Coordinates of C-alpha atoms and ligand atoms in Angstrom, one line a residue:
X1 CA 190.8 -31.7 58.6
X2 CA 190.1 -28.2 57.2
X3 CA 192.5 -26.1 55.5
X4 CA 193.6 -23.9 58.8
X5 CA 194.1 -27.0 61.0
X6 CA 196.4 -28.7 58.7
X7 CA 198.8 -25.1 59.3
X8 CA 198.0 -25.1 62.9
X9 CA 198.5 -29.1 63.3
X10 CA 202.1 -28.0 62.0
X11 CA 202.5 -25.0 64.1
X12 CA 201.7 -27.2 66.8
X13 CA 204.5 -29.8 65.6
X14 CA 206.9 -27.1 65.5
X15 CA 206.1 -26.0 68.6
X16 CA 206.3 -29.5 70.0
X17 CA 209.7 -30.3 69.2
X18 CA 211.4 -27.2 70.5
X19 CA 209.1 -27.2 73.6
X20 CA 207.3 -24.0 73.0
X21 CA 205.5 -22.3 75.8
X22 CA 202.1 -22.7 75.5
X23 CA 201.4 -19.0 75.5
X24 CA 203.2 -18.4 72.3
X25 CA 201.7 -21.5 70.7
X26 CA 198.5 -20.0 71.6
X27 CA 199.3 -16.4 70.4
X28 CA 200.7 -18.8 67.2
X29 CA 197.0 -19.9 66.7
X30 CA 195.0 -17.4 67.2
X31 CA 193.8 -14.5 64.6
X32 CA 194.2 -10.5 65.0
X33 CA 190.9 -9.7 62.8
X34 CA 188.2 -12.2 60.8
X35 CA 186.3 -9.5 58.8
X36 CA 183.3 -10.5 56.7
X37 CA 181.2 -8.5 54.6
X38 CA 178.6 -8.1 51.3
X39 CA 179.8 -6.2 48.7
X40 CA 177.4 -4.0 46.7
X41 CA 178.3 -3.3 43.4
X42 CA 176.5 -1.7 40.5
X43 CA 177.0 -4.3 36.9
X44 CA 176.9 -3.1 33.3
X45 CA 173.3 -4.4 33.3
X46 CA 172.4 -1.9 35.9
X47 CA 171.5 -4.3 38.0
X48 CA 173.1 -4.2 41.9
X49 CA 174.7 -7.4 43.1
X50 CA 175.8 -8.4 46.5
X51 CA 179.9 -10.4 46.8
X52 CA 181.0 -12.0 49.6
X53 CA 184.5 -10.6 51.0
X54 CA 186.8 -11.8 53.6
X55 CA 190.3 -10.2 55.3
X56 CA 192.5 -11.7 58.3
X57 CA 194.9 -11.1 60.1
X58 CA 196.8 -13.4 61.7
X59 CA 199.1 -12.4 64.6
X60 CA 202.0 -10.1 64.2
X61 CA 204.5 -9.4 66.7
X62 CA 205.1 -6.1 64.6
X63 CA 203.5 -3.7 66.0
X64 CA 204.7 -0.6 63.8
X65 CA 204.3 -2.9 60.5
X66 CA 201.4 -3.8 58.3
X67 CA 199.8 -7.2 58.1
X68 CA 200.5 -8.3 54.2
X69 CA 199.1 -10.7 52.5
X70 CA 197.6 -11.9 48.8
X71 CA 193.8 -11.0 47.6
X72 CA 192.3 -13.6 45.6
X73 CA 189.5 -13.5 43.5
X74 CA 187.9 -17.2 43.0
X75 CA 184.4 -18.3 43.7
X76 CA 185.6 -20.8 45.9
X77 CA 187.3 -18.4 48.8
X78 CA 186.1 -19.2 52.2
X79 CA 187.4 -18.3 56.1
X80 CA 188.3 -21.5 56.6
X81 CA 190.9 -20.8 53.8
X82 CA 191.9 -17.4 53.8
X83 CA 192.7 -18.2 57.3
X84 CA 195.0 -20.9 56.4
X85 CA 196.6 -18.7 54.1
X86 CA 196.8 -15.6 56.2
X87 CA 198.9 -17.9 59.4
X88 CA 200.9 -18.9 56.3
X89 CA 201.9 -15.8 55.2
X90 CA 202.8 -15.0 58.8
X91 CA 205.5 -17.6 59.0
X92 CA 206.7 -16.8 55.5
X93 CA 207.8 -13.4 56.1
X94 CA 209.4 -14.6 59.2
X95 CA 211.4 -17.0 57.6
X96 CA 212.8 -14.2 55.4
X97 CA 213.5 -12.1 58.1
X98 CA 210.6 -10.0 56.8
X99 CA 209.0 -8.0 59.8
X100 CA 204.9 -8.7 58.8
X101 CA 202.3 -10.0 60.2
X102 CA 200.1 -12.5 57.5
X103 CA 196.9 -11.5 55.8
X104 CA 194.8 -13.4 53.3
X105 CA 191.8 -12.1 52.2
X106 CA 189.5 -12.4 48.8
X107 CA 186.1 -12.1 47.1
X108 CA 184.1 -15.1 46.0
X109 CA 183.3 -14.3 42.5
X110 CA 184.9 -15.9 39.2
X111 CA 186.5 -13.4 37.8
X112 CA 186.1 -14.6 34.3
X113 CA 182.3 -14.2 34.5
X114 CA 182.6 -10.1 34.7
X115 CA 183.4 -6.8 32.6
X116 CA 186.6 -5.0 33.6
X117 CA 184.4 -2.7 34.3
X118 CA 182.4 -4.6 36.2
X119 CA 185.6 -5.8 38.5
X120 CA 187.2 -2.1 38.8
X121 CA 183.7 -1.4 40.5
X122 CA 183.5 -4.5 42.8
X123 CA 187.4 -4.0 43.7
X124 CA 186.3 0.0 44.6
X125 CA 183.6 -1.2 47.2
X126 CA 186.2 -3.2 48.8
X127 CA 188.3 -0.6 48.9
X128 CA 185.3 1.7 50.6
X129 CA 184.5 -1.4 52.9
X130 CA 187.7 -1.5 54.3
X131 CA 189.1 2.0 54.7
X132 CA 186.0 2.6 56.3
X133 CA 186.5 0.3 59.1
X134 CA 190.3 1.3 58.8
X135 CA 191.6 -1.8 57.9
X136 CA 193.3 -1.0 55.1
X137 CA 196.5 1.6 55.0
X138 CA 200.3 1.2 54.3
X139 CA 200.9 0.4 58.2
X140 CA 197.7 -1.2 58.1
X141 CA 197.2 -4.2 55.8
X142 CA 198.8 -4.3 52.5
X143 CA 197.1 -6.4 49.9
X144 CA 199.3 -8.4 46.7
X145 CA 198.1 -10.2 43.7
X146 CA 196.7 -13.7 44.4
X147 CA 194.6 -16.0 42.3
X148 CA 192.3 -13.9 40.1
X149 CA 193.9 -10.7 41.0
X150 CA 196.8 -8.7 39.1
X151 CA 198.9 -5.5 38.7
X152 CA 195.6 -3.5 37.6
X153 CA 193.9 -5.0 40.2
X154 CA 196.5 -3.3 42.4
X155 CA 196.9 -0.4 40.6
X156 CA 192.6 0.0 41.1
X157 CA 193.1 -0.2 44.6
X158 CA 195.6 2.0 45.0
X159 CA 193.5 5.0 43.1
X160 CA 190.8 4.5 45.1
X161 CA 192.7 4.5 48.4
X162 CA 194.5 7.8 47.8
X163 CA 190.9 9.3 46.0
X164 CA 189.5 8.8 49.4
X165 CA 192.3 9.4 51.7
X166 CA 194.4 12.5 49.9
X167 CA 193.4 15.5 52.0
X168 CA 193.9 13.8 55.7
X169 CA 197.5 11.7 55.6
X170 CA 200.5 11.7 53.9
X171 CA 201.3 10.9 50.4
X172 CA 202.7 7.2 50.8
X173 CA 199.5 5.7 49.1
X174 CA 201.1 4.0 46.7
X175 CA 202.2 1.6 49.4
X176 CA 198.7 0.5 50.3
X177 CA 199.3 -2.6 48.0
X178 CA 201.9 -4.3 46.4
X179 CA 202.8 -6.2 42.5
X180 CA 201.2 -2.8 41.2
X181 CA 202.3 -1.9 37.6
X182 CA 205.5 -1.1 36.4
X183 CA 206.2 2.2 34.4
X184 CA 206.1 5.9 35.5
X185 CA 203.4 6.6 38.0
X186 CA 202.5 3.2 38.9
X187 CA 205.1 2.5 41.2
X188 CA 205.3 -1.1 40.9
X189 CA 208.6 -2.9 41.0
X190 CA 210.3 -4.3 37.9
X191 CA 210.6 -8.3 39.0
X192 CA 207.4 -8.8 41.8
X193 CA 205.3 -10.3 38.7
X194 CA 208.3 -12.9 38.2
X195 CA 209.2 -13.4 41.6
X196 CA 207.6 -15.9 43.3
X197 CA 208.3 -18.3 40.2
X198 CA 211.9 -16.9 40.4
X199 CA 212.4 -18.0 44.1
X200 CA 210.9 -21.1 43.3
X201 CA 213.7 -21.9 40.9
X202 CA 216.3 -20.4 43.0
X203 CA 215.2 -22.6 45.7
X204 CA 215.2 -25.7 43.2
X205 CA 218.4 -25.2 42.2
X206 CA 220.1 -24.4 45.5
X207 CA 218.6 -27.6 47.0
X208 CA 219.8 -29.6 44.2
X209 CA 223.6 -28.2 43.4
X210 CA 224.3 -27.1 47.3
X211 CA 222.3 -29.4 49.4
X212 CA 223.1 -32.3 46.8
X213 CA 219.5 -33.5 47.1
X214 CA 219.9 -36.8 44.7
X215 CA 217.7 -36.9 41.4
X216 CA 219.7 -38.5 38.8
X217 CA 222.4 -35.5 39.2
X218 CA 221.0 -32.3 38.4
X219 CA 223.1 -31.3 35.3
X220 CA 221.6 -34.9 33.6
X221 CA 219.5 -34.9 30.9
X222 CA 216.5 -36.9 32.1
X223 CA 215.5 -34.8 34.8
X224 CA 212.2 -34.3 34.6
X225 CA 209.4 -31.7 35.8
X226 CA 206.0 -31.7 35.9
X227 CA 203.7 -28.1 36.8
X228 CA 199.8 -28.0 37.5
X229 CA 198.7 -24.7 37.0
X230 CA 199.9 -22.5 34.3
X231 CA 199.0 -19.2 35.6
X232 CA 201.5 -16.5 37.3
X233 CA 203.9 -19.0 39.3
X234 CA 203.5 -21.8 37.1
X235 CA 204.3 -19.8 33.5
X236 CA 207.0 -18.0 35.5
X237 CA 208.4 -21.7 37.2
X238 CA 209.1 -22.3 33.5
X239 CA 210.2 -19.6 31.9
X240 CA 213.2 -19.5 34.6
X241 CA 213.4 -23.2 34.2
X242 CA 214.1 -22.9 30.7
X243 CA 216.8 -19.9 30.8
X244 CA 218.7 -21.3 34.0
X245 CA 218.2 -25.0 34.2
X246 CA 218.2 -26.1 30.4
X247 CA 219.2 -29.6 31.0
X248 CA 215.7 -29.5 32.7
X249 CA 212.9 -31.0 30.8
X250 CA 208.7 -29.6 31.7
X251 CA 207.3 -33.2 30.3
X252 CA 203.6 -31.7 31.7
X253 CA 201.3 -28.7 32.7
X254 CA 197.9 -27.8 34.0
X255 CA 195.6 -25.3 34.5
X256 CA 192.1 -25.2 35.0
X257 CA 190.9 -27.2 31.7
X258 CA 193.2 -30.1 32.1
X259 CA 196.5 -30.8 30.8
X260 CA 199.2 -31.8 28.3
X261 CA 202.2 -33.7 28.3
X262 CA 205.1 -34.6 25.8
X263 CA 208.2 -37.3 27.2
X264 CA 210.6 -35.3 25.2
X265 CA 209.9 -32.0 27.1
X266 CA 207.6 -29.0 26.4
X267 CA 209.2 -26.1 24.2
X268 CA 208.6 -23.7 26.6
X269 CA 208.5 -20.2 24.4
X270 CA 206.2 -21.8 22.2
X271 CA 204.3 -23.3 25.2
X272 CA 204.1 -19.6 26.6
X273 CA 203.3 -18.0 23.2
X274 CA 200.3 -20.7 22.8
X275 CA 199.3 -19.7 26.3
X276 CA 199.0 -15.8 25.6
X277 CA 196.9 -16.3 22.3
X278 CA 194.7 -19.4 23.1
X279 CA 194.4 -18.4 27.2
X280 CA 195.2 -22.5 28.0
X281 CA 198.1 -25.2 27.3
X282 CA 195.3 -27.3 26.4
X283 CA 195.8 -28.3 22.9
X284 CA 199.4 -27.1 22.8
X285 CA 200.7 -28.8 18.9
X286 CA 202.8 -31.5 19.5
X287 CA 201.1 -32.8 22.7
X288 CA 199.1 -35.2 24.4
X289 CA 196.2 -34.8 26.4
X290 CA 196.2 -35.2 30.2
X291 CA 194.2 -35.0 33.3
X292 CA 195.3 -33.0 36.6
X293 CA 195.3 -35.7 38.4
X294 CA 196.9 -37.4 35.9
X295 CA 199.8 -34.8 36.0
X296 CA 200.0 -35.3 39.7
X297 CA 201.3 -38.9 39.3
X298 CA 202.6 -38.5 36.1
X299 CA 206.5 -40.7 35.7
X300 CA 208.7 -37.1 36.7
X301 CA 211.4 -36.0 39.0
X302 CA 210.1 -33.0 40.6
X303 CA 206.2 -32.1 40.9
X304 CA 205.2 -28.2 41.2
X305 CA 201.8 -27.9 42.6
X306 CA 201.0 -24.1 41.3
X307 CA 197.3 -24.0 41.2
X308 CA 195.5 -24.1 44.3
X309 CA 195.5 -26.1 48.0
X310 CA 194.4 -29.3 48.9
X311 CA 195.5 -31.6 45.7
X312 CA 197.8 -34.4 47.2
X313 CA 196.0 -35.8 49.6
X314 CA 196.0 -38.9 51.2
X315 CA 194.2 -40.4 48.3
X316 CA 196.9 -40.1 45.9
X317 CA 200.2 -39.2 48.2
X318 CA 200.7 -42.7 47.2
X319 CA 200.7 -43.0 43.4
X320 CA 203.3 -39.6 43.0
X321 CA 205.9 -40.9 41.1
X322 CA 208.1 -37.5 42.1
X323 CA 211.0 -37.8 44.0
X324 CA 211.0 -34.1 44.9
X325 CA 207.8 -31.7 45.8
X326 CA 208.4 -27.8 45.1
X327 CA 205.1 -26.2 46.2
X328 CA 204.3 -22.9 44.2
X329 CA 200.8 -23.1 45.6
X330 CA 199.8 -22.6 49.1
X331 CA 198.5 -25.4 51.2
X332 CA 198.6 -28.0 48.0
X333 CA 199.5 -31.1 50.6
X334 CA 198.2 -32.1 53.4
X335 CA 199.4 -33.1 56.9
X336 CA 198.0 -36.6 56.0
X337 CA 199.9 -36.9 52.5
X338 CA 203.0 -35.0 53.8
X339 CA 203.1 -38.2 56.1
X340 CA 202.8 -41.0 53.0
X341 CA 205.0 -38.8 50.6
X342 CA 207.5 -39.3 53.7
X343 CA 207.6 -43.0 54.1
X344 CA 208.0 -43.3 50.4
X345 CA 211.6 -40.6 50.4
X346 CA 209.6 -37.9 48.5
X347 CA 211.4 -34.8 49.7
X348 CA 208.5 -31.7 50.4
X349 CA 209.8 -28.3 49.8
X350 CA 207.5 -26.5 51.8
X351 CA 205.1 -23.6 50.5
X352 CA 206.1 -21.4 53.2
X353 CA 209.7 -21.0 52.2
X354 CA 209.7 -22.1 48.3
X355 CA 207.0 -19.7 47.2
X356 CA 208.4 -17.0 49.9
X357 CA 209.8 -14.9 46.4
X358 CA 206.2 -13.1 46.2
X359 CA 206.1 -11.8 49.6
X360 CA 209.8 -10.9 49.6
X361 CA 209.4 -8.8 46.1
X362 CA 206.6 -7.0 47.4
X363 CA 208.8 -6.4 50.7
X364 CA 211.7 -4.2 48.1
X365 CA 208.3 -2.3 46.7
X366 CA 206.4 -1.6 49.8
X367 CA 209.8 -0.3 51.4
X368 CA 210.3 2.2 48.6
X369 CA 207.2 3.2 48.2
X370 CA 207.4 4.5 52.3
X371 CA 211.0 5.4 51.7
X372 CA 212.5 2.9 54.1
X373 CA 216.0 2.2 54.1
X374 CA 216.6 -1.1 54.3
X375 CA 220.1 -2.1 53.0
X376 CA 218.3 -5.4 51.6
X377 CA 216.3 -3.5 49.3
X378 CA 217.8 -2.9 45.9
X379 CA 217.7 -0.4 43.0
X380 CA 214.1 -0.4 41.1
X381 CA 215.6 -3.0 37.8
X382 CA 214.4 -6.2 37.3
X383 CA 218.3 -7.8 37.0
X384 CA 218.9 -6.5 40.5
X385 CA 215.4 -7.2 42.2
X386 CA 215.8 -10.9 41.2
X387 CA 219.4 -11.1 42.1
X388 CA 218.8 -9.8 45.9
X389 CA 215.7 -12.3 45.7
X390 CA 217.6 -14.9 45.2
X391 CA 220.1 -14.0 47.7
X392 CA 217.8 -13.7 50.3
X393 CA 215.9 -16.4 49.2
X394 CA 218.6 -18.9 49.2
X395 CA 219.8 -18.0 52.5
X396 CA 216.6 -18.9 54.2
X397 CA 216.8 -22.5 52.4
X398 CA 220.4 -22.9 54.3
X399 CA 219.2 -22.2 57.7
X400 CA 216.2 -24.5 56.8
X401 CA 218.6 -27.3 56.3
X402 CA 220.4 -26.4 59.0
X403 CA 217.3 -25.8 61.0
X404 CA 216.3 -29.9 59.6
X405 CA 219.9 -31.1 60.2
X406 CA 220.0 -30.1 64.1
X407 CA 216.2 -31.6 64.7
X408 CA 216.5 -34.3 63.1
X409 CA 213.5 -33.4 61.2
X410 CA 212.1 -32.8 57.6
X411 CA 212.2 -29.2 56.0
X412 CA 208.4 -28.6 56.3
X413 CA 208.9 -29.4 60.3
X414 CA 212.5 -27.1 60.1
X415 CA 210.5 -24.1 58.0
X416 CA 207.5 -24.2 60.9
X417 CA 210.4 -24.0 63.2
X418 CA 212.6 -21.2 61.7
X419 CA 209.8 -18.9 61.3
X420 CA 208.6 -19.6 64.9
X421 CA 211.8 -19.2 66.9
X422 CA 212.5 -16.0 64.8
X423 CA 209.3 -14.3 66.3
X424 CA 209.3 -15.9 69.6
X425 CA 211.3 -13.2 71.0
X426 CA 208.9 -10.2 69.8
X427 CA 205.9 -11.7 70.8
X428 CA 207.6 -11.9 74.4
X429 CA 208.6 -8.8 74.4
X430 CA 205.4 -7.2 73.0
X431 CA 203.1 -9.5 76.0
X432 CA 205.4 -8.1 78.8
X433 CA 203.9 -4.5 77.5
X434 CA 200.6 -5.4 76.5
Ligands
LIG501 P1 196.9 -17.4 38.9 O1 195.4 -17.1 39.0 O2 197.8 -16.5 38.1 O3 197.0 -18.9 38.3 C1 196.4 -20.0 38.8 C2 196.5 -21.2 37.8 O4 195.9 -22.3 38.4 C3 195.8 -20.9 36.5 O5 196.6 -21.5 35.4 C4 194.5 -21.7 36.6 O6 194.0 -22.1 35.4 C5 195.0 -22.9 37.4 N1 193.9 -23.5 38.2 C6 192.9 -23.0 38.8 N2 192.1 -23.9 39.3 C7 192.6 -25.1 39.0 C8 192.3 -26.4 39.2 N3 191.2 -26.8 39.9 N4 193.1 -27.4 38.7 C9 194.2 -27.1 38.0 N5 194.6 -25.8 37.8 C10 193.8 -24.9 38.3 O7 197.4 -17.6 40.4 P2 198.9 -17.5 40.9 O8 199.2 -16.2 41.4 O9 199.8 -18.2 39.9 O10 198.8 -18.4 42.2 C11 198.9 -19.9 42.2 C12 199.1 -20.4 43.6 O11 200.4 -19.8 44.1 C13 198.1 -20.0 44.6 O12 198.0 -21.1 45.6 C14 198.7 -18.8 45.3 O13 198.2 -18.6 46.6 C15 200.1 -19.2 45.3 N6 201.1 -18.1 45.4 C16 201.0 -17.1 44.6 C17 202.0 -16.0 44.7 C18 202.1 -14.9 43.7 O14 203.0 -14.1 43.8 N7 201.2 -14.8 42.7 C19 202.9 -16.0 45.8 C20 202.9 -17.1 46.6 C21 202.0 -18.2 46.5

């Protein structure tokens, strides 16, 4: 199956088991905009060379909000996936009560190969690609990081936005993207780059201490966690592991070159610290050398995909030793292992509400940066950002279980379903009109 029908084989099961009408499911499946195009940009060399970029849309019932959604930079970006991601995003927001549409959208280029200089320019001819077709805009679509990208990725595309749109519209252009920098002028939010790691922990925790999920009782010593990828959710997974859940042990991480593992448990500031100076875990003092798939059956409680989609599969749904599946990343199981990781009691907290921090972050900055008043949104410091995060964050896990409790059905089937019946009633409304 490709990427975007293993989301809409589970919009479709949602829809199933509260009887949706088949006009809404279709609306559910369809896509607002698929937009395609070469970059040009100029390298240091001199030499002009042509980048592949995609955006979509997926529906949005909102129609005086922005489709939002991440911008990732990796060579292996295709529709088929940004697609995926974009339906995703949709039924994130809605989850969190969040009034977007989804958008996903990337250039196929690895990042690491390139000047900054080099990527400023490619990220400008976006920018110029998009306004021009007016798809872009802080009611338009509102890019945030993604794999690849970062705050001065943002912060690029926000100068070249207002640079070509100051003398025609108002002066909101800061809220053409979110997870810009922080500091005076930037107009970033203090917390987005910690956030979707933040929720992920918040959501850990609440499912363990409130919903009573069983692993060896929470506040026990040998509970155990292994993370693949080690980039901005994975570091961030751990960092709030360590200051909120010490009893917690990280026996194993990932990213890109492989992996390490220790049984006695990673020190995670020195882990971090490595990380900044060598630019890998790999060869982290003190511990042994690992695979990624190793890491994915490795002997631990709870598994954090954080890298990218597609890695439990039904090839090896059967040999995760887990007992509990927080996905970070997007898409990192499929409908096919979701099924095996079932039969064996593996409990799946699904992408679309455990990584939901990131969109909801970018949510507190977009509405400030329009001047929105939103009683959810809370003063610009990082203790208060992440507090009304988590709130929100561990609300939507409640109605998830409550969502899974009157179905009869697991959480990814309950998320699908939340999200759904929340925008039902808009799409309705908004089709009697059209
Ligand atoms: P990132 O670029 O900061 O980090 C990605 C990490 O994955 C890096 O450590 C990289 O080395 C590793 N990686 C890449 N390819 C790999 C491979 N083949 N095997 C193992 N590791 C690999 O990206 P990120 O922002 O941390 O995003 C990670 C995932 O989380 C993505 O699926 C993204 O869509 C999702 N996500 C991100 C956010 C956010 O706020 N950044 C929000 C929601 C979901």
């Amino acid at each position: 199956m490709s990427q975007v029908d293993n989301v809409l084989v589970r919009i479709e099961n949602a829809a199933k088991t509260i009887n949706l009408d088949s006009e809404t499911l279709d609306t559910l499946k369809s896509f607002k905009l698929v937009w395609t195009c070469d970059l040009e940009a100029r390298m240091d060399n001199g030499i002009l060379k042509r980048f592949k970029a995609i955006r979509i849309w997926h529906r949005s019932p909102h129609v005086d909000q922005p489709h939002k959604g991440g911008l990732r930079y990796h060579q292996d970006i295709n529709e088929d996936i940004m697609k995926a991601h974009a339906a995703e995003m949709s039924l994130k927001s809605w989850i969190m009560g969040l009034g977007w549409g989804g958008a996903k959208g990337g250039i196929a280029i690895d990042p690491t190969k390139y000047s900054r200089q080099e990527l400023k320019n490619i990220t400008e001819k976006l920018v110029d690609e998009m306004d021009e077709r007016t798809i872009l805009g802080p009611f338009r679509d509102v890019p945030a990081p993604d794999v690849g990208t970062n705050p001065e990725v943002m912060n690029w595309i926000r100068q070249r936005y207002a640079q070509r749109r100051r003398s025609f519209e108002d002066a909101r252009f800061a809220a053409v993207v979110t997870g810009k920098p922080v500091g005076y002028g930037f107009d970033g939010i203090p917390g987005r780059n910690e956030a979707t790691g933040c929720g992920l922990v918040a959501v850990l925790e609440k499912i363990l201490e409130d919903h009573k999920v069983p692993i060896n009782g929470f506040n026990a010593d040998n509970v155990t966690l292994a993370i693949m990828g080690f980039g901005n959710v994975g570091s961030h997974v751990a960092e709030f592991v360590g200051k909120q859940c010490p009893s917690l042990k990280i026996v194993a991480v990932s990213d890109v070159r492989g992996g390490i593992y220790n049984k006695n448990g990673l020190d995670v500031p020195r882990l971090i610290e490595y990380v900044n100076s060598e630019k890998s875990v790999v060869g982290l003092p003190g511990s042994t050398p690992i695979t990624n798939d190793e890491l994915l059956e490795i002997n631990c409680d709870i598994l954090v995909p954080a890298a990218l989609e597609n890695v439990i599969k039904v090839d090896n749904a059967s040999r995760v030793k887990a007992k509990v599946i927080l996905e970070g990343a997007n898409g990192p199981t499929t409908p096919e292992a979701d099924e095996v990781l079932e039969s064996k009691n593996i409990l799946v907290i699904p992408d679309i509400l455990a990584n939901a921090g990131g969109v909801t972050v970018s949510f507190f900055e977009w509405a400030r940066n329009v001047s929105i008043k939103d009683e959810r949104v809370p003063l610009s410091r990082i203790d208060k950002v992440l507090k009304a995060l988590q709130k929100m964050i561990t609300h939507s896990v409640d109605e998830v279980f409550e969502t899974a409790r009157v179905y009869r059905t697991n959480l990814r089937n309950a998320a699908y379903i939340t999200a759904i019946k929340r925008a039902t009633p808009l799409f309705k409304a908004k089709h009697l009109v059209d």
